[in-house]
Coordinates of C-alpha atoms in Angstrom, one line a residue:
M1 CA -47.1 24.7 -32.5
I2 CA -44.9 23.5 -35.3
G3 CA -45.3 25.6 -38.4
E4 CA -46.9 28.5 -36.6
E5 CA -44.6 30.9 -34.7
H6 CA -45.6 33.4 -32.1
P7 CA -43.4 36.5 -31.8
L8 CA -42.9 37.4 -28.2
D9 CA -43.6 40.9 -26.8
Q10 CA -40.6 40.7 -24.6
E11 CA -37.8 43.3 -24.0
Q12 CA -34.9 42.4 -26.2
I13 CA -31.3 43.2 -26.3
N14 CA -30.4 46.4 -28.0
Q15 CA -27.8 45.9 -30.7
A16 CA -28.1 48.3 -33.6
P17 CA -27.7 46.5 -36.9
V18 CA -24.8 47.6 -39.0
E19 CA -23.9 47.4 -42.7
E20 CA -21.5 44.5 -43.3
E21 CA -19.5 43.4 -46.3
E22 CA -18.1 40.0 -47.4
V23 CA -14.4 39.8 -46.6
L24 CA -12.1 37.0 -47.8
D25 CA -9.1 36.6 -45.5
N26 CA -6.2 35.3 -47.6
N27 CA -3.8 35.2 -44.6
H28 CA -2.6 31.8 -43.4
N29 CA -4.5 30.0 -46.2
N30 CA -7.8 30.8 -44.4
N31 CA -9.8 31.8 -47.5
T32 CA -13.0 32.0 -45.5
Y33 CA -16.1 34.1 -45.4
Q34 CA -16.2 36.6 -42.5
P35 CA -18.8 39.3 -42.0
Q36 CA -16.8 42.5 -41.5
Q37 CA -17.3 43.4 -37.9
E38 CA -15.2 43.8 -34.8
T39 CA -14.7 40.6 -32.8
I40 CA -16.4 40.9 -29.5
D41 CA -16.3 38.5 -26.5
S42 CA -19.9 37.2 -26.3
N43 CA -19.8 37.8 -22.5
Q44 CA -19.6 41.5 -23.3
L45 CA -22.9 41.5 -25.1
F46 CA -24.9 41.2 -21.9
A47 CA -24.1 43.9 -19.3
P48 CA -26.8 44.2 -18.2
P49 CA -28.7 41.7 -20.4
V50 CA -32.1 43.2 -20.6
Q51 CA -31.3 46.9 -20.9
Q52 CA -30.4 46.6 -24.6
Q53 CA -33.1 46.1 -27.2
L54 CA -32.8 44.8 -30.8
E55 CA -34.7 47.4 -32.8
H56 CA -37.0 46.3 -35.6
E57 CA -40.2 47.6 -37.0
G58 CA -43.3 46.9 -34.8
D59 CA -43.9 43.2 -34.1
E60 CA -42.8 42.0 -37.5
P61 CA -40.3 39.1 -37.4
M62 CA -36.7 39.8 -38.2
F63 CA -36.5 36.6 -40.3
I64 CA -38.9 34.4 -42.3
F65 CA -37.3 31.0 -42.9
S66 CA -38.3 28.2 -45.2
V67 CA -36.5 24.8 -45.3
S68 CA -37.5 22.9 -48.5
E69 CA -36.5 20.8 -51.5
P70 CA -34.5 18.0 -49.8
E71 CA -32.0 16.4 -52.2
K72 CA -30.1 13.2 -51.6
I73 CA -26.4 13.7 -52.3
N74 CA -24.2 10.7 -53.1
T75 CA -20.6 11.5 -52.4
G76 CA -19.3 8.7 -54.8
K77 CA -16.7 7.7 -52.2
T78 CA -16.6 4.1 -51.0
F79 CA -16.6 4.8 -47.2
E80 CA -18.8 7.9 -47.2
L81 CA -22.6 7.6 -46.8
S82 CA -25.0 9.6 -48.9
Y83 CA -26.8 12.5 -47.1
W84 CA -29.8 14.8 -47.5
Q85 CA -29.3 18.5 -48.4
F86 CA -31.9 21.1 -47.8
K87 CA -32.6 24.4 -49.5
I88 CA -33.0 27.3 -47.0
T89 CA -34.8 30.4 -48.1
V90 CA -34.5 33.5 -45.8
D91 CA -36.2 36.9 -45.8
T92 CA -34.7 39.3 -43.4
K93 CA -34.9 43.0 -42.4
L94 CA -31.6 43.1 -40.5
Q95 CA -29.3 45.6 -42.1
Q96 CA -26.2 43.5 -41.4
Y97 CA -27.1 41.2 -44.2
K98 CA -26.1 42.1 -47.7
K99 CA -29.4 41.0 -49.2
Q100 CA -32.9 40.9 -47.9
T101 CA -33.5 37.5 -49.5
L102 CA -31.0 34.7 -49.1
I103 CA -30.8 31.2 -50.4
C104 CA -28.3 28.5 -49.2
Y105 CA -28.0 24.8 -49.2
R106 CA -27.1 22.9 -46.0
R107 CA -27.1 19.4 -44.7
F108 CA -28.2 18.3 -41.2
N109 CA -24.6 18.2 -39.9
D110 CA -24.3 21.9 -40.8
F111 CA -27.2 22.6 -38.5
V112 CA -25.5 20.6 -35.7
W113 CA -22.3 22.6 -36.2
V114 CA -24.0 26.0 -36.0
R115 CA -25.9 25.1 -32.9
D116 CA -22.7 23.8 -31.2
Q117 CA -21.1 27.1 -32.1
L118 CA -23.9 29.1 -30.6
V119 CA -23.9 27.0 -27.4
E120 CA -20.1 27.4 -27.1
N121 CA -19.9 31.2 -27.8
Y122 CA -23.0 32.4 -26.0
K123 CA -22.8 31.0 -22.5
G124 CA -26.1 31.3 -20.6
V125 CA -28.2 31.4 -23.7
I126 CA -30.7 28.5 -24.1
V127 CA -30.1 27.6 -27.8
P128 CA -33.2 26.0 -29.4
P129 CA -32.9 22.2 -30.1
L130 CA -32.6 20.4 -33.4
P131 CA -34.7 17.3 -34.3
E132 CA -33.2 14.0 -33.2
K133 CA -30.7 12.8 -35.7
S134 CA -31.2 9.1 -35.3
I135 CA -33.7 7.4 -37.8
L136 CA -34.9 5.5 -34.7
A137 CA -35.8 8.6 -32.9
S138 CA -39.4 8.6 -31.6
V139 CA -41.1 11.0 -33.9
E140 CA -39.1 10.0 -37.0
K141 CA -39.9 6.4 -36.3
I142 CA -43.6 7.2 -36.8
F143 CA -42.9 8.9 -40.1
S144 CA -40.4 6.3 -41.4
A145 CA -43.0 3.7 -40.9
V146 CA -45.1 5.6 -43.4
D147 CA -42.7 6.8 -46.1
T148 CA -39.5 8.7 -46.7
N149 CA -41.4 11.8 -47.9
S150 CA -43.3 12.1 -44.5
L151 CA -40.0 11.8 -42.7
L152 CA -38.4 14.5 -44.8
E153 CA -41.4 16.8 -44.4
Y154 CA -41.0 16.4 -40.6
R155 CA -37.3 17.2 -40.8
Q156 CA -38.1 20.3 -42.8
R157 CA -40.7 21.5 -40.3
A158 CA -38.3 20.8 -37.4
L159 CA -35.4 22.6 -39.0
T160 CA -37.6 25.5 -39.9
K161 CA -38.7 25.7 -36.2
F162 CA -35.0 25.7 -35.1
L163 CA -34.1 28.6 -37.4
T164 CA -37.2 30.5 -36.6
R165 CA -36.6 30.3 -32.8
V166 CA -32.9 31.3 -33.3
G167 CA -34.0 34.2 -35.5
E168 CA -36.5 35.3 -32.8
H169 CA -33.9 35.3 -30.0
P170 CA -32.7 38.8 -29.2
V171 CA -29.1 37.7 -29.0
L172 CA -28.7 34.8 -31.5
A173 CA -30.6 36.7 -34.2
T174 CA -27.6 39.0 -34.8
S175 CA -24.9 36.5 -34.2
V176 CA -22.0 36.1 -36.6
E177 CA -22.5 32.3 -36.5
L178 CA -26.0 32.6 -37.9
Q179 CA -25.0 35.1 -40.5
Q180 CA -22.1 32.8 -41.7
F181 CA -24.5 29.9 -41.8
L182 CA -27.0 31.8 -44.0
E183 CA -24.7 33.9 -46.2
A184 CA -21.6 31.9 -46.9
T185 CA -21.2 29.8 -50.0
E186 CA -20.9 26.0 -49.6
E187 CA -17.1 26.3 -50.1
E188 CA -16.7 29.2 -47.7
F189 CA -18.9 27.5 -45.1
N190 CA -16.9 24.2 -45.3
Q191 CA -13.7 26.3 -44.7
I192 CA -15.3 28.0 -41.8
K193 CA -16.2 24.7 -40.2
T194 CA -12.6 23.5 -40.7
T195 CA -11.1 26.6 -38.9
K196 CA -13.8 26.7 -36.2
K197 CA -14.1 23.2 -35.0
S198 CA -16.5 22.8 -32.1
K199 CA -15.0 22.3 -28.7
S200 CA -18.2 20.9 -27.1
G201 CA -18.3 17.3 -26.1
F202 CA -18.7 15.0 -23.2
S203 CA -15.9 14.6 -20.7
L204 CA -15.5 12.1 -17.9
F205 CA -13.2 14.4 -16.0
K206 CA -15.4 17.4 -15.3
T207 CA -14.9 19.0 -11.9
K208 CA -18.0 19.6 -9.9
P209 CA -18.3 23.1 -8.4
S210 CA -17.7 23.4 -4.7
S211 CA -20.0 26.4 -4.3
A212 CA -23.8 26.2 -4.4
E213 CA -25.8 27.3 -7.5
P214 CA -28.4 30.0 -7.2
E215 CA -31.8 28.8 -5.8
W216 CA -33.6 29.8 -9.0
V217 CA -31.3 27.6 -11.0
T218 CA -32.0 24.6 -8.7
T219 CA -35.8 25.3 -9.0
H220 CA -35.7 25.3 -12.8
R221 CA -33.4 22.3 -12.9
H222 CA -35.9 20.2 -10.8
F223 CA -38.9 21.6 -12.9
V224 CA -37.3 20.6 -16.2
D225 CA -36.4 17.1 -14.9
K226 CA -40.0 16.5 -13.8
L227 CA -41.4 18.1 -17.0
D228 CA -39.2 15.9 -19.1
V229 CA -40.5 12.7 -17.5
Q230 CA -44.1 13.7 -17.9
L231 CA -43.7 14.9 -21.5
K232 CA -42.1 11.6 -22.5
E233 CA -44.9 9.6 -21.0
L234 CA -47.5 11.9 -22.6
R235 CA -45.8 11.6 -26.0
N236 CA -45.6 7.9 -25.8
R237 CA -49.3 7.6 -25.0
L238 CA -50.2 9.9 -27.8
Q239 CA -48.0 8.0 -30.2
T240 CA -49.9 4.8 -29.2
M241 CA -53.2 6.6 -29.9
V242 CA -51.9 7.8 -33.3
N243 CA -50.7 4.3 -34.2
R244 CA -54.0 2.8 -33.3
R245 CA -55.8 5.5 -35.3
K246 CA -53.7 4.6 -38.3
E247 CA -54.6 0.9 -37.8
M248 CA -58.3 1.9 -37.5
A249 CA -58.0 4.0 -40.7
A250 CA -56.8 0.9 -42.6
S251 CA -59.5 -1.2 -41.0
I252 CA -62.3 1.2 -41.9
S253 CA -61.1 1.4 -45.5
E254 CA -61.0 -2.4 -45.8
F255 CA -64.4 -2.5 -44.1
G256 CA -65.7 -0.1 -46.8
K257 CA -64.3 -2.2 -49.6
L258 CA -66.0 -5.3 -48.3
F259 CA -69.3 -3.5 -47.9
I260 CA -69.0 -2.4 -51.6
G261 CA -68.2 -6.0 -52.5
V262 CA -71.4 -7.3 -50.8
G263 CA -73.4 -4.5 -52.4
N264 CA -72.1 -5.5 -55.9
V265 CA -73.1 -9.1 -55.4
E266 CA -76.6 -7.9 -54.3
R267 CA -76.9 -5.6 -57.4
E268 CA -75.9 -8.4 -59.7
Y269 CA -78.6 -10.6 -58.2
D270 CA -81.3 -7.9 -58.2
P271 CA -80.5 -4.5 -60.0
N272 CA -83.6 -2.9 -58.4
N273 CA -82.7 -4.0 -54.9
S274 CA -82.3 -0.9 -52.6
L275 CA -80.2 -3.0 -50.3
S276 CA -77.4 -3.0 -52.8
K277 CA -77.3 0.8 -53.0
N278 CA -77.3 1.1 -49.3
L279 CA -74.4 -1.3 -48.9
I280 CA -72.4 0.4 -51.6
D281 CA -73.1 3.9 -50.3
I282 CA -72.0 2.8 -46.7
G283 CA -68.9 1.2 -48.1
Q284 CA -68.0 4.4 -50.0
V285 CA -68.5 6.5 -46.9
A286 CA -66.4 4.1 -44.9
E287 CA -63.6 4.4 -47.4
K288 CA -63.8 8.2 -47.2
L289 CA -63.7 8.1 -43.4
G290 CA -60.8 5.7 -43.5
T291 CA -58.8 8.4 -45.4
A292 CA -60.1 11.1 -43.0
T293 CA -59.0 8.9 -40.0
D294 CA -55.5 8.5 -41.5
S295 CA -55.4 12.3 -42.1
Q296 CA -56.5 12.9 -38.5
A297 CA -53.5 10.7 -37.3
Q298 CA -51.1 12.8 -39.4
K299 CA -52.5 16.1 -38.0
E300 CA -52.3 14.9 -34.4
T301 CA -48.6 14.0 -35.0
M302 CA -47.8 17.3 -36.7
Q303 CA -49.7 19.6 -34.3
V304 CA -49.3 17.7 -31.0
I305 CA -46.6 15.1 -30.9
E306 CA -44.1 17.4 -32.7
T307 CA -44.7 20.2 -30.2
L308 CA -44.1 17.8 -27.3
T309 CA -40.9 16.5 -29.0
Y310 CA -39.7 20.1 -29.4
Y311 CA -40.1 20.8 -25.7
L312 CA -38.4 17.5 -24.8
G313 CA -35.5 19.0 -26.8
M314 CA -35.9 22.3 -25.0
C315 CA -35.6 20.4 -21.6
D316 CA -32.3 19.0 -22.8
A317 CA -31.2 22.5 -24.0
V318 CA -32.0 24.0 -20.6
R319 CA -30.0 21.2 -18.8
Q320 CA -27.1 21.7 -21.3
T321 CA -27.0 25.5 -20.5
I322 CA -27.1 24.8 -16.8
Q323 CA -24.3 22.4 -17.2
V324 CA -22.2 25.0 -19.0
L325 CA -22.8 27.3 -16.0
D326 CA -21.8 24.5 -13.6
D327 CA -18.5 24.2 -15.5
M328 CA -18.0 27.9 -15.3
R329 CA -18.8 27.8 -11.5
A330 CA -16.3 25.0 -11.0
D331 CA -13.7 27.0 -13.0
R332 CA -14.4 30.0 -10.8
D333 CA -14.1 27.9 -7.6
S334 CA -10.8 26.5 -8.8
A335 CA -9.5 30.0 -9.4
Q336 CA -10.7 31.0 -5.9
H337 CA -8.9 28.0 -4.4
Q338 CA -5.7 29.0 -6.2
V339 CA -5.9 32.5 -4.7
Q340 CA -6.3 31.0 -1.2
Q341 CA -3.3 28.7 -1.7
I342 CA -1.1 31.5 -2.8
Q343 CA -2.3 33.7 0.1
Q344 CA -1.4 30.9 2.5
Q345 CA 2.0 30.5 1.0
K346 CA 2.6 34.3 1.3
E347 CA 1.6 34.2 5.0
K348 CA 4.3 31.6 5.9
P349 CA 7.0 32.9 8.2
N350 CA 10.6 33.4 7.3
L351 CA 10.0 33.9 3.6
K352 CA 12.8 35.4 1.6
E353 CA 12.1 38.8 0.1
E354 CA 12.5 37.5 -3.5
K355 CA 10.0 34.7 -2.8
K356 CA 7.5 37.2 -1.3
Q357 CA 7.7 39.4 -4.4
Q358 CA 7.1 36.4 -6.6
L359 CA 4.0 35.4 -4.6
E360 CA 2.8 39.0 -4.7
V361 CA 2.9 38.9 -8.5
Q362 CA 1.2 35.5 -8.6
L363 CA -1.4 36.6 -6.1
E364 CA -2.3 39.7 -8.2
E365 CA -2.5 37.6 -11.4
A366 CA -4.6 34.9 -9.7
A367 CA -6.9 37.6 -8.3
Q368 CA -7.4 39.2 -11.7
R369 CA -8.2 35.8 -13.2
L370 CA -10.7 35.1 -10.4
S371 CA -12.4 38.5 -10.9
L372 CA -12.7 37.9 -14.6
K373 CA -14.2 34.4 -14.1
N374 CA -16.5 35.7 -11.5
D375 CA -17.8 38.5 -13.7
R376 CA -18.3 36.1 -16.6
L377 CA -20.2 33.7 -14.4
T378 CA -22.4 36.5 -13.1
Q379 CA -23.1 37.7 -16.6
S380 CA -24.0 34.2 -17.9
E381 CA -26.3 33.6 -14.9
N382 CA -28.1 36.9 -15.7
I383 CA -28.4 35.8 -19.4
L384 CA -29.8 32.4 -18.3
K385 CA -32.3 34.0 -15.9
V386 CA -33.7 36.1 -18.8
D387 CA -33.8 33.1 -21.1
L388 CA -35.6 30.9 -18.6
E389 CA -38.3 33.6 -18.4
R390 CA -38.4 33.5 -22.2
F391 CA -38.7 29.6 -22.0
D392 CA -41.6 29.9 -19.6
L393 CA -43.4 32.4 -21.8
E394 CA -42.9 30.5 -25.1
R395 CA -43.9 27.2 -23.4
K396 CA -47.2 28.6 -22.2
I397 CA -48.0 30.1 -25.6
D398 CA -47.0 26.9 -27.5
F399 CA -48.8 24.5 -25.2
S400 CA -51.9 26.6 -25.3
C401 CA -51.9 26.6 -29.1
M402 CA -51.2 22.8 -29.0
L403 CA -54.2 22.2 -26.7
Q404 CA -56.4 24.4 -28.9
S405 CA -55.3 22.4 -32.0
F406 CA -55.9 19.1 -30.2
L407 CA -59.4 20.0 -29.2
N408 CA -60.3 21.4 -32.6
L409 CA -59.0 18.3 -34.3
Q410 CA -61.1 16.0 -32.0
V411 CA -64.3 18.1 -32.5
E412 CA -63.8 18.4 -36.3
Y413 CA -63.1 14.6 -36.7
N414 CA -66.1 13.6 -34.6
Q415 CA -68.3 16.1 -36.5
L416 CA -67.2 14.5 -39.7
L417 CA -68.0 11.0 -38.5
H418 CA -71.4 12.1 -37.3
E419 CA -72.3 14.0 -40.4
N420 CA -71.3 11.2 -42.8
W421 CA -73.0 8.4 -40.9
S422 CA -76.1 10.3 -40.0
N423 CA -76.7 11.3 -43.6
L424 CA -77.2 7.7 -44.5
I425 CA -79.8 7.0 -41.8
P426 CA -82.8 8.4 -43.7
Q427 CA -81.8 6.6 -46.8
V428 CA -81.6 3.2 -45.0
N429 CA -84.8 3.9 -43.1
S430 CA -86.8 4.7 -46.2
S431 CA -85.6 1.6 -48.0
I432 CA -86.9 -0.5 -45.1
Y433 CA -90.4 0.8 -45.5
E434 CA -90.2 0.6 -49.4
D435 CA -89.4 -3.1 -49.1
Q436 CA -92.4 -3.9 -46.8

């Protein structure tokens, strides 16, 4: 559920936090912020992936994030659009951070950059999704129809959700990328983005792997595809319900105003007429319930539709991670084909000794590349397997909380309707007998 996070009691990767210092590298004009630590290939962090555990006290979260105070920034340049900047406040217990409380200011594109970096550098990890960027995106379309403040509040909740889930992840929580995102000054961070441009992107020329993927990957691929279709349909239906409830809220409020108008006319005609009081009281209750109905629609959006939207993003994130592994598998298959080709050349008759020696060297190098690619693919598949288990557990918890919220909202709303309308029945009944 958006706004309420549920730490998972799940074995996590053991990576002892270390003290780090801010370092400015003046070489090659790269005056960028770098946490002082040894550069490690991300594939080496997971061997085996579940035997390590990130240690922290009890079940307390390693991070508490808050995204707030959106500010519209005008660049002042003719061909550059204005953008919204958000204040990020972080409380952390990780020792690798210089301070326990951090404050930084980032725009939405900065979030996109850090997510792309995490996807690129931690193959096999399912990186949590960001809210849809387009103003025409489904959830944002609902809020933009109301006002800009509601849209910005949604953005803040969604970005907080992204950071919270990254901070809960046993690998991403201690990543250099997250630390740079949170600790670097704006100038340092812009320099980091310049020197570490994302390589991710769509390509029309990707080679399909020739070898089959593991059966458990296929099972999750099919599950996510089916889940995505059903979640989209459910979200669309819920959005229709929410929109109708908003229309109903406006109608109930207008209904109440008209009742009050009729009551005022009756009171002007006969100040002692109990009918005028009943009409005015019913109108006032209707106005109150109109406001409550609009609030109900907002709560249903926040607590139900936003959760569905997050998991539609998670479906995309799972598919993205599986695609990364497909690319790695295709790369491994290509390396294997190269080894076979060199082996076939080496087995040709009547080869000169010099040529044989060249092929021997090439075969050894190709075999080493194949072994490395195969090891990295295996490690990434192990990482994905653990993260899919995490995805299943988080989904069950979040969906259960979403259903609980949905049921409570319906019960509370209907109780409010019943209470307010039923309180007027004795008053109206008594006035009938008084007028006889």
